[in-house]
Amino acid sequence: MSQKLWGGRFTQPTDKFVEEFTASIGFEQRLAEYDIRGSKAHAEMLGRQAIIAVAEADQIIAGLDGILKDIEAGKIEFSVALEDIHMNVEARLIERIGPVGGKLHTGRSRNDQVAVDVRLYLRDEIDTLLAYLAKLESALISQAENNLDIIMPGYTHLQTAQPVLYSHHMLAYREMIARDASRLADLRKRFNVLPLGAGALAGTTFPIDREWVAEKLGFDGVTRNSLDSVSDRDFAIEFCSFAAILMMHLSRLAEELILWSSADFSFIELSDAFCTGSSIMPQKKNPDVPELVRGKTGRVYGNLIALLTLMKSLPLAYNKDMQEDKEPLFDSIDTVKGSLKIFAEMIAEMKVRGDNMRIAAARGFSTATDVADYCVRKGLPFRQAHEVVGKTVRYCVETGKDIPELTLDEFREFSALIDDDIYDYVTLEASVNARKATGGTAREAVERELARLRKEN
Ligand code: ARG
């Protein structure tokens, strides 16, 4: 009984398995430094407000610093009997500095404490993640800059559609990652408010100064409703939603890298460092990293659904169910951190086979739309031009010819509007470079975009 910080109203000891079953200490040790940071600010405020003596606050703060050092040195063994990180730290404190340590929890509850701990922790992880996202963005931009002239097939329905610059394709992924980064920065702003002071659910009877604590801990303000403060897990859900969208983007890029590195495409070569061999087939070089990232998308989606389901229909205010928020949140953080880190490095080292991309881009009548646009400029309504070129392509398929190989007479079989300047429009370069408007694949449009990005970053 003696060990429990809440043992007062109990006469029977907790069942051993119940203790294990209800404990969260096994998966929340990463919160220790944030728990201590929050407690130090709280103790200092208690002293400033004369809720406890300043000397007592100083003792508590020194004690907490000592505990943190011991944790960092691996000298502390956490106890399941003490249930969670909050009570593990507090029990250590009392052990270390005596009964005065018991004054730390004045005007506070574990319910507002856990809400502040997770916010402090998540904020730090987000700052790391924003740096990782920037690294991936810059690897994509470098791929574009270093391979500016390479033309590849652009696809819709995975069928050759129109030629595009490989650099344009890379910058499409940059757009996705940039949106992810902006989502992350946005959700960080929304949750960066101090929940401490909500107490268990109704607020506290002590004359605390929440605004001072908020500023001390780097929050932009304080939460406005004590019930909501202890029962809100939107920040975890928003983060897991950001993570799910990011992984969806990475899985799309992963899928393309897997296809492109196959012998059938041969568009890229991934560095050996990111691939493994087969134990039976000597020729194999498997794209394990993109495959794993594609696969890990599943668990990150699962984490989001777990949290949404966890919070569904929960009455106000704190419920023990909410302790289940941590593992999905932590798993999503760890997974996106690892995936981003490895993707940034892999993209930076990826080699492009421009020759093969070009050969593929020339297949599949990729400049058919350019012939149609040509006829439109000569006055034919687009719908009729589409018909003309459709017939031209059918003729090409039947005769085994490509569009640029047709003689002028052959072209004129389909439309008398076609002159010998048609050959200026049906090369891969002409097709790409005709798409000059902002957001198009023309080299000059892509260069303008790269210049803008370089200025921005
Ligand atoms: N370990 C708990 C959690 O993660 C901390 C809050 C516990 N509060 C309580 N009244 N049992 O949610």
Coordinates of C-alpha atoms and ligand atoms in Angstrom, one line a residue:
M1 CA 0.0 0.0 0.0
S2 CA 2.7 2.4 1.1
Q3 CA 4.1 3.0 -2.4
K4 CA 0.9 4.3 -4.0
L5 CA 0.6 8.1 -4.1
W6 CA -3.2 7.7 -4.0
G7 CA -3.4 4.9 -1.5
G8 CA -5.3 6.8 1.2
R9 CA -8.8 5.6 0.5
F10 CA -7.8 2.0 -0.3
T11 CA -7.7 -0.9 2.1
Q12 CA -6.7 -3.7 -0.3
P13 CA -3.6 -3.7 -2.4
T14 CA -4.0 -3.5 -6.2
D15 CA -4.0 -6.9 -8.0
K16 CA -0.6 -7.4 -9.6
F17 CA -2.0 -8.0 -13.0
V18 CA -4.3 -5.0 -12.8
E19 CA -1.3 -2.9 -11.9
E20 CA 0.5 -4.1 -15.0
F21 CA -2.6 -3.8 -17.1
T22 CA -3.3 -0.2 -16.1
A23 CA 0.3 1.1 -16.1
S24 CA 1.5 3.4 -18.9
I25 CA 5.1 3.7 -17.7
G26 CA 6.1 0.9 -20.1
F27 CA 5.6 3.1 -23.1
E28 CA 5.8 6.7 -21.9
Q29 CA 9.4 7.0 -20.6
R30 CA 10.1 9.3 -23.5
L31 CA 7.9 11.9 -21.7
A32 CA 10.2 12.0 -18.7
E33 CA 12.1 15.2 -19.6
Y34 CA 8.9 17.0 -20.6
D35 CA 7.2 15.9 -17.4
I36 CA 10.1 17.4 -15.5
R37 CA 10.2 20.6 -17.6
G38 CA 6.5 21.1 -16.9
S39 CA 6.9 20.4 -13.2
K40 CA 9.7 22.8 -12.9
A41 CA 7.7 25.7 -14.4
H42 CA 4.7 24.7 -12.2
A43 CA 6.9 24.7 -9.0
E44 CA 8.5 28.0 -9.8
M45 CA 5.0 29.5 -10.4
L46 CA 3.8 28.1 -7.0
G47 CA 6.7 29.9 -5.3
R48 CA 6.2 33.2 -7.2
Q49 CA 2.5 33.1 -6.2
A50 CA 3.4 32.3 -2.6
I51 CA 1.3 29.2 -2.8
I52 CA 4.4 27.4 -1.5
A53 CA 7.6 29.1 -0.1
V54 CA 10.2 30.1 -2.7
A55 CA 12.8 28.0 -0.8
E56 CA 10.5 25.0 -1.2
A57 CA 10.1 25.7 -4.9
D58 CA 13.9 25.9 -5.2
Q59 CA 14.3 22.6 -3.4
I60 CA 11.7 21.0 -5.7
I61 CA 13.4 22.4 -8.8
A62 CA 16.8 21.2 -7.7
G63 CA 15.4 17.8 -6.9
L64 CA 13.8 17.5 -10.4
D65 CA 17.0 18.5 -12.0
G66 CA 18.8 15.7 -10.1
I67 CA 16.2 13.2 -11.2
L68 CA 16.5 14.2 -14.9
K69 CA 20.3 13.7 -14.7
D70 CA 19.8 10.3 -13.1
I71 CA 17.3 9.4 -15.9
E72 CA 19.7 10.5 -18.6
A73 CA 22.5 8.5 -16.9
G74 CA 20.2 5.5 -17.0
K75 CA 20.3 5.3 -13.2
I76 CA 16.6 5.2 -12.6
E77 CA 14.5 2.2 -12.8
F78 CA 10.8 3.0 -13.4
S79 CA 8.3 1.1 -11.4
V80 CA 5.1 -0.4 -12.8
A81 CA 3.6 -0.1 -9.3
L82 CA 3.9 3.7 -9.7
E83 CA 1.7 3.4 -12.9
D84 CA 2.8 6.3 -15.0
I85 CA 5.7 8.8 -15.6
H86 CA 4.0 11.5 -13.5
M87 CA 3.9 9.3 -10.3
N88 CA 7.3 7.8 -11.0
V89 CA 8.9 11.2 -11.1
E90 CA 6.9 12.5 -8.1
A91 CA 7.7 9.5 -5.9
R92 CA 11.4 9.9 -6.8
L93 CA 11.2 13.5 -5.8
I94 CA 9.7 12.8 -2.4
E95 CA 12.3 10.0 -1.9
R96 CA 15.0 12.5 -2.7
I97 CA 14.0 15.7 -1.0
G98 CA 11.5 14.5 1.6
P99 CA 7.9 15.5 2.2
V100 CA 8.3 18.9 0.7
G101 CA 8.4 17.1 -2.7
G102 CA 4.7 16.4 -2.0
K103 CA 4.0 20.1 -2.5
L104 CA 4.7 19.9 -6.2
H105 CA 1.3 18.5 -7.0
T106 CA -0.5 21.5 -5.5
G107 CA -3.1 23.0 -7.8
R108 CA -2.4 20.4 -10.4
S109 CA -3.7 17.0 -11.5
R110 CA -2.3 14.2 -13.7
N111 CA -5.0 15.0 -16.1
D112 CA -3.7 18.5 -17.0
Q113 CA -0.2 17.3 -16.4
V114 CA -0.3 14.6 -19.1
A115 CA -1.9 17.1 -21.5
V116 CA 1.0 19.5 -21.1
D117 CA 3.6 16.7 -21.2
V118 CA 2.4 15.4 -24.5
R119 CA 2.2 18.9 -26.0
L120 CA 5.7 19.7 -25.0
Y121 CA 7.0 16.5 -26.4
L122 CA 5.0 16.7 -29.6
R123 CA 6.2 20.2 -30.2
D124 CA 9.8 19.1 -30.1
E125 CA 9.2 16.2 -32.4
I126 CA 7.4 18.5 -34.8
D127 CA 10.4 20.8 -35.0
T128 CA 12.6 17.8 -35.9
L129 CA 10.0 16.7 -38.4
L130 CA 9.8 20.1 -40.1
A131 CA 13.6 19.9 -40.6
Y132 CA 13.3 16.4 -42.1
L133 CA 10.5 17.6 -44.4
A134 CA 12.7 20.5 -45.5
K135 CA 15.5 18.0 -46.3
L136 CA 13.3 15.8 -48.4
E137 CA 12.0 18.9 -50.2
S138 CA 15.5 20.0 -51.0
A139 CA 16.5 16.5 -52.2
L140 CA 13.5 16.6 -54.6
I141 CA 14.5 20.1 -55.8
S142 CA 18.1 19.0 -56.3
Q143 CA 16.9 16.0 -58.4
A144 CA 15.0 18.5 -60.6
E145 CA 17.9 20.9 -60.9
N146 CA 20.5 18.3 -61.7
N147 CA 18.3 16.6 -64.4
L148 CA 16.6 19.5 -65.9
D149 CA 16.7 18.3 -69.5
I150 CA 15.5 14.8 -69.1
I151 CA 12.2 14.0 -70.7
M152 CA 10.1 11.1 -69.5
P153 CA 6.7 9.8 -70.3
G154 CA 3.9 11.5 -68.4
Y155 CA 1.1 9.0 -67.5
T156 CA -2.5 9.0 -66.9
H157 CA -4.0 5.6 -66.0
L158 CA -0.4 4.5 -66.1
Q159 CA -0.7 4.7 -69.9
T160 CA 1.7 7.0 -71.8
A161 CA -0.1 10.4 -72.1
Q162 CA 2.2 13.3 -72.9
P163 CA 6.0 13.8 -72.5
V164 CA 7.0 15.7 -69.4
L165 CA 10.3 16.8 -67.8
Y166 CA 11.5 14.5 -65.1
S167 CA 12.3 17.6 -63.1
H168 CA 8.6 18.6 -63.4
H169 CA 7.7 15.1 -62.1
M170 CA 10.0 15.5 -59.1
L171 CA 8.6 19.0 -58.3
A172 CA 5.1 17.5 -58.2
Y173 CA 6.2 15.5 -55.1
R174 CA 7.8 18.6 -53.7
E175 CA 4.3 20.2 -53.8
M176 CA 2.9 17.4 -51.8
I177 CA 5.7 17.5 -49.2
A178 CA 5.4 21.3 -49.0
R179 CA 1.7 20.9 -48.2
D180 CA 2.5 18.4 -45.5
A181 CA 5.0 20.8 -43.9
S182 CA 2.4 23.6 -44.0
R183 CA -0.2 21.2 -42.4
L184 CA 2.3 20.3 -39.7
A185 CA 3.2 23.9 -38.9
D186 CA -0.5 24.8 -38.8
L187 CA -1.5 22.1 -36.3
R188 CA 1.5 23.0 -34.2
K189 CA 0.1 26.5 -33.9
R190 CA -3.3 25.3 -32.9
F191 CA -2.2 23.1 -30.0
N192 CA 0.5 25.3 -28.6
V193 CA -1.5 26.5 -25.7
L194 CA -1.1 25.6 -22.0
P195 CA -3.6 23.2 -20.5
L196 CA -2.0 23.2 -17.0
G197 CA -4.3 24.9 -14.5
A198 CA -7.4 22.8 -15.6
G199 CA -6.7 20.6 -12.6
A200 CA -8.6 17.3 -12.7
L201 CA -11.4 18.9 -14.7
A202 CA -12.9 22.0 -13.0
G203 CA -9.9 24.3 -12.5
T204 CA -8.1 24.9 -9.2
T205 CA -8.8 26.7 -5.9
F206 CA -5.2 28.0 -5.7
P207 CA -4.3 31.5 -7.1
I208 CA -2.1 30.1 -9.9
D209 CA -0.7 32.2 -12.8
R210 CA -1.3 30.2 -15.9
E211 CA -0.2 33.0 -18.3
W212 CA 3.3 33.0 -16.6
V213 CA 3.7 29.3 -16.9
A214 CA 2.6 29.4 -20.5
E215 CA 5.2 32.0 -21.3
K216 CA 7.9 30.1 -19.4
L217 CA 7.2 26.9 -21.4
G218 CA 7.0 28.6 -24.7
F219 CA 3.2 28.3 -25.3
D220 CA 1.4 31.0 -27.2
G221 CA -1.4 31.3 -24.7
V222 CA -3.6 29.2 -22.3
T223 CA -6.5 26.9 -23.0
R224 CA -9.9 28.5 -22.3
N225 CA -12.0 25.7 -20.7
S226 CA -10.8 23.3 -18.0
L227 CA -13.1 20.5 -19.1
D228 CA -11.9 20.7 -22.7
S229 CA -8.3 21.1 -21.6
V230 CA -8.2 17.6 -19.9
S231 CA -10.3 15.8 -22.5
D232 CA -9.0 17.2 -25.7
R233 CA -6.8 14.9 -27.9
D234 CA -7.4 16.8 -31.1
F235 CA -3.7 17.5 -31.3
A236 CA -2.9 13.8 -31.4
I237 CA -5.5 13.2 -34.0
E238 CA -4.5 16.1 -36.1
F239 CA -0.9 14.9 -35.9
C240 CA -1.9 11.3 -36.9
S241 CA -3.9 12.7 -39.7
F242 CA -1.0 14.8 -41.0
A243 CA 1.1 11.6 -40.7
A244 CA -1.4 9.5 -42.6
I245 CA -1.5 12.0 -45.5
L246 CA 2.3 12.3 -45.6
M247 CA 2.7 8.5 -45.7
M248 CA 0.1 8.4 -48.5
H249 CA 2.4 10.8 -50.4
L250 CA 5.5 8.8 -49.6
S251 CA 3.8 5.6 -50.7
R252 CA 3.0 7.1 -54.1
L253 CA 6.6 8.1 -54.6
A254 CA 7.7 4.7 -53.2
E255 CA 5.5 2.9 -55.8
E256 CA 7.0 4.9 -58.6
L257 CA 10.5 4.3 -57.5
I258 CA 9.8 0.5 -57.2
L259 CA 8.3 0.5 -60.8
W260 CA 11.1 2.7 -62.1
S261 CA 13.9 0.6 -60.7
S262 CA 12.5 -2.6 -62.3
A263 CA 14.2 -4.1 -65.3
D264 CA 11.1 -3.3 -67.4
F265 CA 11.2 0.4 -66.8
S266 CA 14.9 0.9 -65.9
F267 CA 14.3 4.7 -65.3
I268 CA 16.4 5.0 -62.1
E269 CA 19.0 3.3 -60.1
L270 CA 18.7 3.3 -56.3
S271 CA 22.0 3.4 -54.4
D272 CA 23.1 -0.1 -53.2
A273 CA 22.9 1.3 -49.7
F274 CA 19.1 1.4 -49.9
C275 CA 18.6 -2.1 -51.5
T276 CA 19.2 -5.7 -50.6
G277 CA 19.8 -8.9 -52.5
S278 CA 18.0 -12.1 -52.7
S279 CA 19.2 -15.2 -50.8
I280 CA 18.4 -17.4 -53.8
M281 CA 18.5 -15.2 -57.0
P282 CA 21.9 -13.7 -57.5
Q283 CA 20.8 -11.1 -60.0
K284 CA 18.4 -9.4 -57.7
K285 CA 18.6 -5.9 -56.2
N286 CA 15.4 -5.3 -54.3
P287 CA 14.1 -1.8 -53.5
D288 CA 13.5 -2.7 -49.9
V289 CA 13.4 0.9 -48.6
P290 CA 10.6 2.2 -50.8
E291 CA 8.7 -1.1 -50.3
L292 CA 8.9 -0.8 -46.5
V293 CA 7.8 2.8 -46.5
R294 CA 4.9 1.9 -48.8
G295 CA 4.1 -0.9 -46.3
K296 CA 4.4 1.2 -43.2
T297 CA 1.7 3.5 -44.6
G298 CA -0.8 0.9 -43.3
R299 CA 0.2 1.2 -39.6
V300 CA 0.1 5.0 -39.8
Y301 CA -3.4 4.9 -41.2
G302 CA -4.3 2.4 -38.5
N303 CA -3.0 4.8 -35.8
L304 CA -5.3 7.5 -37.0
I305 CA -8.3 5.2 -37.0
A306 CA -7.3 3.9 -33.5
L307 CA -7.3 7.5 -32.1
L308 CA -10.5 8.5 -33.8
T309 CA -12.2 5.4 -32.5
L310 CA -10.6 5.9 -29.0
M311 CA -12.1 9.3 -28.7
K312 CA -15.5 8.6 -30.2
S313 CA -18.4 9.1 -27.8
L314 CA -16.2 9.7 -24.8
P315 CA -18.1 11.8 -22.2
L316 CA -16.4 14.8 -20.7
A317 CA -13.9 15.0 -19.1
Y318 CA -10.8 12.8 -18.6
N319 CA -11.3 9.1 -19.1
K320 CA -8.7 6.4 -18.6
D321 CA -9.4 5.3 -22.2
M322 CA -7.3 8.3 -23.2
Q323 CA -4.1 6.7 -21.9
E324 CA -4.4 4.6 -25.1
D325 CA -3.6 7.7 -27.2
K326 CA 0.2 7.4 -26.6
E327 CA 1.2 4.3 -28.5
P328 CA -0.5 5.2 -31.8
L329 CA 0.8 8.7 -31.5
F330 CA 4.4 7.6 -30.7
D331 CA 4.3 5.0 -33.4
S332 CA 3.2 7.5 -36.0
I333 CA 5.9 9.9 -34.9
D334 CA 8.6 7.2 -35.1
T335 CA 7.4 5.9 -38.4
V336 CA 7.3 9.2 -40.2
K337 CA 10.6 10.3 -38.8
G338 CA 12.3 7.2 -40.0
S339 CA 10.6 7.2 -43.4
L340 CA 11.4 10.9 -44.0
K341 CA 15.0 10.5 -43.0
I342 CA 15.7 7.6 -45.2
F343 CA 13.7 9.0 -48.1
A344 CA 15.6 12.3 -48.1
E345 CA 18.9 10.4 -48.3
M346 CA 17.7 7.9 -50.9
I347 CA 16.3 10.6 -53.2
A348 CA 19.5 12.6 -52.9
E349 CA 21.5 9.6 -54.1
M350 CA 19.2 8.4 -56.8
K351 CA 20.6 8.0 -60.3
V352 CA 18.4 8.7 -63.3
R353 CA 18.6 6.8 -66.6
G354 CA 17.6 9.7 -68.9
D355 CA 18.3 7.6 -72.1
N356 CA 15.7 5.0 -71.1
M357 CA 13.2 7.6 -70.0
R358 CA 13.5 9.3 -73.4
I359 CA 13.0 6.1 -75.3
A360 CA 9.9 5.4 -73.3
A361 CA 8.6 8.9 -73.8
A362 CA 8.8 8.6 -77.5
R363 CA 6.7 5.4 -77.4
G364 CA 2.9 5.4 -77.1
F365 CA 2.2 8.4 -79.5
S366 CA 2.9 10.8 -76.7
T367 CA 2.8 13.8 -79.0
A368 CA -0.7 13.0 -80.5
T369 CA -2.2 15.9 -78.5
D370 CA 0.3 18.2 -80.1
V371 CA -0.9 17.3 -83.6
A372 CA -4.5 18.0 -82.4
D373 CA -3.5 21.4 -80.9
Y374 CA -1.7 22.1 -84.2
C375 CA -4.9 21.5 -86.2
V376 CA -6.9 23.7 -83.7
R377 CA -4.5 26.6 -84.3
K378 CA -5.2 26.1 -88.1
G379 CA -8.9 26.7 -87.3
L380 CA -10.3 23.2 -86.8
P381 CA -12.6 22.8 -83.7
F382 CA -10.8 20.7 -81.1
R383 CA -13.4 17.9 -81.2
Q384 CA -12.8 17.4 -84.9
A385 CA -9.0 17.7 -84.4
H386 CA -9.3 14.9 -81.8
E387 CA -11.0 12.7 -84.4
V388 CA -8.4 13.5 -87.1
V389 CA -5.5 12.5 -84.8
G390 CA -7.4 9.5 -83.5
K391 CA -7.5 8.2 -87.1
T392 CA -3.8 9.2 -87.6
V393 CA -2.8 7.1 -84.6
R394 CA -4.9 4.2 -85.8
Y395 CA -3.0 4.4 -89.1
C396 CA 0.3 4.5 -87.2
V397 CA -0.6 1.4 -85.2
E398 CA -1.6 -0.5 -88.3
T399 CA 1.6 0.5 -90.2
G400 CA 4.0 0.3 -87.3
K401 CA 5.0 3.9 -87.7
D402 CA 5.5 6.6 -85.1
I403 CA 3.9 10.1 -85.5
P404 CA 7.1 12.0 -86.3
E405 CA 7.9 9.4 -89.0
L406 CA 4.8 10.0 -91.1
T407 CA 5.4 11.8 -94.5
L408 CA 3.6 15.0 -95.2
D409 CA 1.4 13.2 -97.7
E410 CA 0.5 10.7 -95.0
F411 CA -0.4 13.5 -92.6
R412 CA -2.5 15.2 -95.3
E413 CA -4.6 12.0 -95.7
F414 CA -6.1 12.9 -92.4
S415 CA -6.3 16.7 -92.7
A416 CA -5.4 19.1 -95.5
L417 CA -4.7 21.7 -92.8
I418 CA -1.4 20.0 -92.0
D419 CA 1.8 21.6 -93.6
D420 CA 5.4 20.7 -93.3
D421 CA 5.8 22.8 -90.2
I422 CA 4.0 20.0 -88.4
Y423 CA 7.5 18.4 -87.8
D424 CA 8.4 21.4 -85.6
Y425 CA 5.6 20.4 -83.2
V426 CA 5.9 16.6 -82.8
T427 CA 9.3 16.3 -81.3
L428 CA 9.5 15.5 -77.6
E429 CA 11.2 18.8 -76.9
A430 CA 8.6 20.8 -78.8
S431 CA 5.8 19.1 -77.1
V432 CA 7.3 19.7 -73.6
N433 CA 8.4 23.3 -74.3
A434 CA 5.1 24.3 -75.7
R435 CA 3.6 24.1 -72.2
K436 CA 4.9 27.4 -70.9
A437 CA 2.1 28.7 -68.7
T438 CA 2.8 28.7 -65.0
G439 CA 2.6 25.2 -63.6
G440 CA 3.4 23.6 -67.1
T441 CA 6.2 21.3 -68.0
A442 CA 8.1 23.5 -70.4
R443 CA 11.7 23.9 -69.5
E444 CA 11.3 27.6 -69.0
A445 CA 8.3 27.1 -66.8
V446 CA 10.1 24.6 -64.6
E447 CA 13.2 26.9 -64.5
R448 CA 11.0 29.8 -63.3
E449 CA 9.5 27.5 -60.6
L450 CA 13.0 26.4 -59.5
A451 CA 14.1 30.0 -59.3
R452 CA 11.1 30.8 -57.1
L453 CA 11.7 27.9 -54.8
R454 CA 15.4 28.7 -54.4
K455 CA 14.4 32.2 -53.4
E456 CA 11.8 30.9 -51.0
N457 CA 14.1 28.5 -49.2
Ligands
ARG1 N1 -1.3 7.9 -17.5 C1 -2.4 8.7 -17.7 C2 -2.7 9.0 -19.1 O1 -1.8 8.7 -19.9 C3 -2.2 10.1 -17.0 C4 -3.4 10.7 -16.5 C5 -4.0 9.8 -15.5 N2 -5.1 10.4 -14.8 C6 -5.9 9.7 -14.0 N3 -6.8 10.3 -13.4 N4 -5.7 8.4 -14.0 O2 -3.7 9.3 -19.5

